Every structure is written in structure tokens, then in C-alpha cells.
Coordinates of C-alpha atoms in Angstrom, one line a residue:
X1213 CA -54.1 -27.0 -10.2
X1214 CA -51.6 -29.9 -9.7
X1215 CA -50.8 -30.1 -5.9
X1216 CA -47.2 -32.0 -6.4
X1217 CA -44.3 -30.9 -8.5
X1218 CA -43.7 -32.7 -11.8
X1219 CA -40.4 -34.3 -11.8
X1220 CA -40.6 -36.6 -14.8
X1221 CA -38.4 -34.1 -17.0
X1222 CA -35.6 -34.2 -14.4
X1223 CA -35.8 -38.0 -14.0
X1224 CA -35.6 -38.2 -17.8
X1225 CA -32.8 -35.7 -17.9
X1226 CA -30.7 -37.5 -15.3
X1227 CA -31.3 -41.2 -16.9
X1228 CA -30.5 -39.7 -20.6
X1229 CA -27.0 -38.4 -19.3
X1230 CA -26.4 -41.5 -17.3
X1231 CA -26.9 -43.8 -20.1
X1232 CA -25.1 -41.7 -22.5
X1233 CA -21.9 -41.4 -20.2
X1234 CA -22.1 -45.2 -19.6
X1235 CA -21.8 -45.8 -23.3
X1236 CA -19.1 -43.1 -23.7
X1237 CA -21.1 -41.1 -25.9
X1238 CA -20.5 -37.3 -26.2
X1239 CA -23.7 -35.1 -26.6
X1240 CA -23.0 -34.6 -30.2
X1241 CA -22.4 -38.1 -30.9
X1242 CA -25.8 -39.0 -29.2
X1243 CA -27.5 -36.1 -31.2
X1244 CA -26.2 -37.5 -34.4
X1245 CA -27.4 -41.1 -33.7
X1246 CA -30.7 -39.6 -32.7
X1247 CA -30.8 -37.3 -35.6
X1248 CA -31.1 -34.2 -33.4
X1249 CA -28.9 -31.1 -32.7
X1250 CA -26.3 -31.1 -30.1
X1251 CA -27.6 -28.1 -28.2
X1252 CA -30.8 -29.8 -27.9
X1253 CA -29.4 -32.7 -26.2
X1254 CA -27.7 -30.3 -23.7
X1255 CA -30.8 -28.4 -22.9
X1256 CA -32.9 -32.0 -22.5
X1257 CA -30.0 -33.2 -20.0
X1258 CA -30.4 -29.9 -18.1
X1259 CA -34.3 -30.4 -17.8
X1260 CA -35.0 -27.2 -19.9
X1261 CA -36.8 -28.8 -22.7
X1262 CA -40.3 -30.1 -22.3
X1263 CA -39.3 -32.9 -24.7
X1264 CA -41.8 -34.8 -27.1
X1265 CA -42.7 -38.4 -26.7
X1266 CA -41.3 -38.8 -30.3
X1267 CA -37.8 -37.3 -29.5
X1268 CA -37.7 -39.3 -26.2
X1269 CA -38.1 -42.4 -28.5
X1270 CA -35.4 -41.3 -30.9
X1271 CA -33.1 -40.8 -28.1
X1272 CA -34.0 -44.3 -26.5
X1273 CA -33.4 -46.0 -29.8
X1274 CA -30.0 -44.3 -30.2
X1275 CA -29.1 -45.5 -26.7
X1276 CA -30.4 -49.0 -27.6
X1277 CA -32.6 -49.2 -24.3
X1278 CA -36.4 -49.3 -23.8
X1279 CA -38.1 -45.8 -23.3
X1280 CA -39.6 -47.0 -20.1
X1281 CA -35.7 -47.1 -18.7
X1282 CA -35.2 -43.4 -19.3
X1283 CA -38.2 -42.7 -17.2
X1284 CA -37.6 -44.9 -14.2
X1285 CA -36.9 -43.2 -11.0
X1286 CA -33.2 -43.9 -9.9
X1287 CA -32.9 -45.8 -6.7

């Protein structure tokens, strides 16, 4: 049993939304760039999806940022 809550999914979700909005992209536009569905992007941003590393990489490439940046804890 893991004695602490996992927060990586929430950190990724917050960072994904932050970088998407900073670039002026809608969820639909980001989905098109990454080759994913718009509703999938929304569920990732809400932290509802246990996203694969492959899809994390697709989103990072679509945002032109290193994947590690999407996993860094804010502040």
C-alpha cells in the first residue's frame, strides 16, 4: 500500500491546461495537433484519465514543450 496520495495526474492536468491556455489553444485545437479527441483532452485536464506516457508525449510535442515541464510541480 502506498502511504501518500498520488498527485502526478493532477499536476499534469493543471500544467496541460496552463500551457494550452498560454498558447491560446482550445481543447479541440490541442486535440487536433496531438491527434487525440477533444473529450479526451477535457478528461485529462480534469485529472479523470490515467494517461499513458505515449499520449503525454503527444501532448507535450503538440505544445512544443518538454514532457518534463508538464510534470513539474508548480511553485
